[in-house]
Coordinates of C-alpha atoms in Angstrom, one line a residue:
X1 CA 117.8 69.3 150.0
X2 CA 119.4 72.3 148.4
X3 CA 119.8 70.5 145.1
X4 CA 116.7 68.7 145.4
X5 CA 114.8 72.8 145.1
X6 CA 117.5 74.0 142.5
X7 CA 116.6 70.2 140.2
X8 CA 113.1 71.8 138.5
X9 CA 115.0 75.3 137.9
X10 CA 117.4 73.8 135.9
X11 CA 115.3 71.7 133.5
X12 CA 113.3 74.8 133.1
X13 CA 116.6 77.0 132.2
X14 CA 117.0 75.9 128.4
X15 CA 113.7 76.5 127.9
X16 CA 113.5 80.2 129.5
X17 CA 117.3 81.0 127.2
X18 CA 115.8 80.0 124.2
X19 CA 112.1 82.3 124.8
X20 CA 114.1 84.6 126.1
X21 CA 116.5 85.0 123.3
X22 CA 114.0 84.3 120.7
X23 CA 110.8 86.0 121.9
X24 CA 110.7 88.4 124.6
X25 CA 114.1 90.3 123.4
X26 CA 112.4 91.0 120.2
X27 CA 109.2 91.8 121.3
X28 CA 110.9 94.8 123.7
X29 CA 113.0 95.6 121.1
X30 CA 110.5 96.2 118.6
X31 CA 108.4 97.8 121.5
X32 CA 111.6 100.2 122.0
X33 CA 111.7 100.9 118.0
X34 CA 108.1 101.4 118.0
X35 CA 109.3 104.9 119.9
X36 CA 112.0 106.0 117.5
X37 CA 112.4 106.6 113.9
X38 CA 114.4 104.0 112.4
X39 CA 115.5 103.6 109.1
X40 CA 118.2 100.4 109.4
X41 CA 120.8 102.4 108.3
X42 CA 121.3 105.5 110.9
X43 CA 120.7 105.2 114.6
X44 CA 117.7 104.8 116.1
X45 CA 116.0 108.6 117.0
X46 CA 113.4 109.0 119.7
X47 CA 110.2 110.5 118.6
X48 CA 107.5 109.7 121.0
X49 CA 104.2 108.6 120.5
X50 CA 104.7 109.8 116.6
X51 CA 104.3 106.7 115.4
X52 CA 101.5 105.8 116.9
X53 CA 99.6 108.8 116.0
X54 CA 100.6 108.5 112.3
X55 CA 99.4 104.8 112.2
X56 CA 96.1 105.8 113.3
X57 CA 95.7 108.6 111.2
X58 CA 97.0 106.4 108.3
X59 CA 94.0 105.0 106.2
X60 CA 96.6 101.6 105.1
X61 CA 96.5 100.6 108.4
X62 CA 92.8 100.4 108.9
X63 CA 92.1 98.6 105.8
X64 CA 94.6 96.4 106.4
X65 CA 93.2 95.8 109.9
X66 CA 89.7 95.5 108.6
X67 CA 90.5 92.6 105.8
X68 CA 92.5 90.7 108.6
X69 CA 89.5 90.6 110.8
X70 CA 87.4 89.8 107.7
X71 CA 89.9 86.7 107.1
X72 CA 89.7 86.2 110.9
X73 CA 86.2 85.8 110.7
X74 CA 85.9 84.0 107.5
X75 CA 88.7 81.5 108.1
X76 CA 88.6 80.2 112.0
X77 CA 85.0 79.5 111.9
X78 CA 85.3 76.9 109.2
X79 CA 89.0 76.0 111.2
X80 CA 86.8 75.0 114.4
X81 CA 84.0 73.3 113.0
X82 CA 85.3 71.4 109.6
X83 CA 88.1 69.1 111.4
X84 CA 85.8 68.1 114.0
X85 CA 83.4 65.9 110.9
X86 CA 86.9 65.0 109.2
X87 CA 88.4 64.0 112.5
X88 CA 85.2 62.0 112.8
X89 CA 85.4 60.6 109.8
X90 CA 89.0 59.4 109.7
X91 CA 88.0 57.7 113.5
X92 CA 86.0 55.1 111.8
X93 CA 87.6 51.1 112.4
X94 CA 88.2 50.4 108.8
X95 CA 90.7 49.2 106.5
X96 CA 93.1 51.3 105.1
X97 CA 91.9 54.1 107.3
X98 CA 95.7 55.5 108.1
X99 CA 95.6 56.0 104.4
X100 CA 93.3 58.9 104.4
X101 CA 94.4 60.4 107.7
X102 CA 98.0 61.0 105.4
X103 CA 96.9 62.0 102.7
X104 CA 94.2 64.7 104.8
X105 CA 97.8 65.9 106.3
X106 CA 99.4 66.1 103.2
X107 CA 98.3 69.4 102.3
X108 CA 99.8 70.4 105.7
X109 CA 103.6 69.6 105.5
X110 CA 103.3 71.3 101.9
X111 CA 105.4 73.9 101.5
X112 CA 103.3 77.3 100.8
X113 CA 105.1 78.0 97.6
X114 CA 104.1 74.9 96.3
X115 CA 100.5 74.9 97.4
X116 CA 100.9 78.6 96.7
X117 CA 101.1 78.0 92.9
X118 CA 99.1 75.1 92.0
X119 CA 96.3 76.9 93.9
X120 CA 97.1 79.9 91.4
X121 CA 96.7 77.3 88.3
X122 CA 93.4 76.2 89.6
X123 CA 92.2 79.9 90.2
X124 CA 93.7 81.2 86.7
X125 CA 91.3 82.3 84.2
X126 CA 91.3 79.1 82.1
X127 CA 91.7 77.3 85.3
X128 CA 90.5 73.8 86.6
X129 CA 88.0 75.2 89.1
X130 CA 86.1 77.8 86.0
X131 CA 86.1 75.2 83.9
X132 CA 84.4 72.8 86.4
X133 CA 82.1 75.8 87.2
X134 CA 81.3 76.6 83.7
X135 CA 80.5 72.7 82.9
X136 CA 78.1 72.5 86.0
X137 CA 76.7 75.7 84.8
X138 CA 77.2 77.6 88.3
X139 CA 79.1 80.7 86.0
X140 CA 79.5 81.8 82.1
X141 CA 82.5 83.2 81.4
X142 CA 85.5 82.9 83.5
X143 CA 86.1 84.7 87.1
X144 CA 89.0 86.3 88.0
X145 CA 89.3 84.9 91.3
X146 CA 92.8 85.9 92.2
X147 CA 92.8 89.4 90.2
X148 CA 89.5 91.0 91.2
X149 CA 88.9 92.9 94.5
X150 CA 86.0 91.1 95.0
X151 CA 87.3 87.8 95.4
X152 CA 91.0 88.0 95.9
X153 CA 90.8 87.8 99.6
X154 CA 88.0 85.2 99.9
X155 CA 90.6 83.0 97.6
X156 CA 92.8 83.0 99.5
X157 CA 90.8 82.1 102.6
X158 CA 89.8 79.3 101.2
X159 CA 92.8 77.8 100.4
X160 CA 94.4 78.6 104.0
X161 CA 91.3 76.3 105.2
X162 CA 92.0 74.0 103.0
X163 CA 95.5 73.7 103.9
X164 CA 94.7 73.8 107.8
X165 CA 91.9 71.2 107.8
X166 CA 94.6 68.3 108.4
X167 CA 96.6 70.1 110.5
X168 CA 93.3 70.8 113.2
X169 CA 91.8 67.4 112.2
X170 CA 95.0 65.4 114.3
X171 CA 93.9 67.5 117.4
X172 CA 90.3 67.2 117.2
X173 CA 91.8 63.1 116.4
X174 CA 93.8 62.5 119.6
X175 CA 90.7 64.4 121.1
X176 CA 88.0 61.8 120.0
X177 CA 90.1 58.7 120.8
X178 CA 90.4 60.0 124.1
X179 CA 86.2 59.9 124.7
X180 CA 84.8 57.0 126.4
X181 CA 83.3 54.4 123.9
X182 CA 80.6 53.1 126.5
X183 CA 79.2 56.8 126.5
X184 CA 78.0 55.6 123.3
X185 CA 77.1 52.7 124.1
X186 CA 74.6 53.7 126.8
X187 CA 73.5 56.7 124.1
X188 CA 72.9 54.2 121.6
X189 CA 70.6 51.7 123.9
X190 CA 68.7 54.9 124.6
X191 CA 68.3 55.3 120.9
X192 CA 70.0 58.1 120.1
X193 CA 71.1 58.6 116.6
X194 CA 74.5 59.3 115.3
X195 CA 73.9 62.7 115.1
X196 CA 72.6 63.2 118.7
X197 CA 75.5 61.2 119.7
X198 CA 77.6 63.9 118.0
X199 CA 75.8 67.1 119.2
X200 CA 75.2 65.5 122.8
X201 CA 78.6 63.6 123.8
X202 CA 81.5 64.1 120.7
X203 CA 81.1 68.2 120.7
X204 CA 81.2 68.7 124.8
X205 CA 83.7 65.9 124.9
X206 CA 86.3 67.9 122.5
X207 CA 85.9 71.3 124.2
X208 CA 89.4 71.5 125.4
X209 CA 90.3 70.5 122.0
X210 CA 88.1 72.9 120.3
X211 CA 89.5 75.7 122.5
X212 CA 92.7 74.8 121.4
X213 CA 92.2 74.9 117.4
X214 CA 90.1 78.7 118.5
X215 CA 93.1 80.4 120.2
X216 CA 95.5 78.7 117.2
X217 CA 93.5 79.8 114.7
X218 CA 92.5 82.9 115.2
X219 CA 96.4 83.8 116.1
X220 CA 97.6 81.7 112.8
X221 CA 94.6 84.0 111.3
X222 CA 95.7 88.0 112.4
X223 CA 99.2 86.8 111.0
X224 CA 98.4 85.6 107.5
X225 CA 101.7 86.6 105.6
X226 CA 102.7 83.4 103.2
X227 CA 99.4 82.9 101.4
X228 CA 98.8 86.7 100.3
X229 CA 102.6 87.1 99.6
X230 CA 102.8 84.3 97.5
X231 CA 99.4 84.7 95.2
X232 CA 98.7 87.9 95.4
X233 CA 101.0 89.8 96.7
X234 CA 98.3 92.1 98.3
X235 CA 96.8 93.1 95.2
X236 CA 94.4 93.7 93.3
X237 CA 94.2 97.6 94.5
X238 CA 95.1 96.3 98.0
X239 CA 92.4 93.8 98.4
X240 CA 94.0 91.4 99.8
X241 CA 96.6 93.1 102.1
X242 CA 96.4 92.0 105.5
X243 CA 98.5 93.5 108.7
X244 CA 101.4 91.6 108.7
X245 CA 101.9 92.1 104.4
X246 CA 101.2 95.7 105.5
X247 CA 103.9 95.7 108.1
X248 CA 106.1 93.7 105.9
X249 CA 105.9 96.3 103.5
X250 CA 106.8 99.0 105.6
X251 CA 109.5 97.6 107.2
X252 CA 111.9 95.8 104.7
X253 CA 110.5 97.7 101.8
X254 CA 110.2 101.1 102.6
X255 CA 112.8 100.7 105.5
X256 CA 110.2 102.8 108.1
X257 CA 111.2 100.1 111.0
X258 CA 110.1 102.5 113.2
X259 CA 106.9 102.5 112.2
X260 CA 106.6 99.2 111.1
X261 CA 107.2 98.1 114.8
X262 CA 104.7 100.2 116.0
X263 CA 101.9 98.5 113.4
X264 CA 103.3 95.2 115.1
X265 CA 102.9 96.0 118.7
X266 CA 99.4 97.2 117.9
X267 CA 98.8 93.6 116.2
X268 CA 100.4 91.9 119.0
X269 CA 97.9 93.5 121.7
X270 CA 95.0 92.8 119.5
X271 CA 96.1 89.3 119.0
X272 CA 96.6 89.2 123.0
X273 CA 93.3 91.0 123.7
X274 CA 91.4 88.5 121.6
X275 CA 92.9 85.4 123.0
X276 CA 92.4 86.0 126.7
X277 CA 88.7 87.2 125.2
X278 CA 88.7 83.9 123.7
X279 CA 90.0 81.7 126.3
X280 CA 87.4 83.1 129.1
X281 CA 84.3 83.0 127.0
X282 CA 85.3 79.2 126.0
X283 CA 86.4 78.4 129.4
X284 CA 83.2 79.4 130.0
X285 CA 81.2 77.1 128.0
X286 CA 83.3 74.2 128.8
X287 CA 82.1 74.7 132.1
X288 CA 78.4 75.2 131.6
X289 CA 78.9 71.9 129.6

């Protein structure tokens, strides 16, 4: 009887070393660090709340803060609601359809530095996309997508979502094929149209899923590091820094890990804030649905 209690406690032991090693001793050791000054070279020197009170005196951190809400916003949106008319799409019963659910995923298994620079060749001044622009007759002259403050940072959102369309479009997938065909059916013999069916049965139906890609993306979204690193390195004029580039920077750059740790546990409760935010107000919905 005794073993039969301790049986679910050991198959949950690997799991709990590895978070535990991997996660949560990290996350209070940077919380710890967050309360000293500490350079990576000397000892770690207690100093209070000092961090804290310089990181929101510091003007960096808030426009840091700011553009990673503005990606945030600008990036899950089209995260939630793009996938679900792919996934749709790539649903259909026709030949060769496995075909274009790969090649929709391709873009996902990428690596960044690769996707990083051929999306830098498209953007470049005499690049594919201001040429196609300048034939259509949409611009004249070239933009500088990727080295003006006014576009850096909606570049590179664009590119994140097109990377992360595949990626959400195999949930919102498994999702779909999981709905009941004869709700369509009896839809359809009451003469609804495609698009009712899709606004009336498809969009309820994938709620769990669509609260899934939300929380995902909005966490994948406040930690956007690989995409500004990689084209443009937080430029032009700091544009295009986000939090995590900014915390990058101040850790393994300018060795303040101190501070740097303190920048992160700010992130970390904002990210945490927003989830649970997130989770109740969809949980919500689901509900009323």
């Amino acid at each position: 009887m005794k073993q039969n209690v301790l049986t679910p406690y050991l198959f949950l032991l690997p799991g709990c070393v590895i978070l535990g090693a991997f996660i949560f001793y990290p996350l209070l050791q940077a919380i710890w660090l967050s309360f000293t000054d500490y350079n990576m070279i000397t000892d770690p020197a207690f100093t209070g709340t000092e961090n804290y009170q310089r990181l929101f005196e510091d003007g960096m951190f808030w426009k840091t803060l700011i553009q990673t809400l503005i990606y945030l916003v600008g990036v899950v949106p089209a995260l939630i609601i793009l996938p679900i008319f792919l996934a749709i799409l790539v649903n259909q019963k026709l030949k060769g359809i496995g075909f274009f659910r790969s090649a929709y995923y391709i873009p996902v298994v990428t690596s960044w530095v690769v996707v990083g620079i051929t999306w830098e060749w498209v953007y470049a001044e005499k690049g594919v996309l201001n040429y196609l622009l300048e034939v259509v007759g949409l611009i004249n002259g070239s933009v500088h997508w990727l080295t003006s403050e006014k576009t850096a940072l909606f570049a590179v959102m664009a590119v994140t979502v097109w990377k992360g369309l595949g990626y959400y479009m195999v949930i919102y997938l498994a999702g779909l094929q999981s709905i009941p065909s004869n709700l369509y059916e009896a839809a359809e013999i009451d003469g609804a149209n495609k698009w009712q069916q899709t606004i009336r049965i498809t969009i309820p139906m994938l709620m769990p899923s669509i609260i899934i890609v939300t929380v995902m993306s909005s966490i994948a979204a406040m930690k956007v590091f690989e995409e500004i690193y990689i084209m443009t390195g937080g430029g032009p004029l700091n544009s295009s820094k986000t939090l995590v580039f900014y915390i990058y920077q101040e850790a393994f750059e300018k060795l303040n890990m101190g501070y740097a740790s303190a920048a992160g546990v700010v992130l970390f409760l904002i990210t945490l804030i927003f989830s649970i935010v997130n989770l109740k107000l969809m949980g919500k919905k689901e509900n009323v649905a």
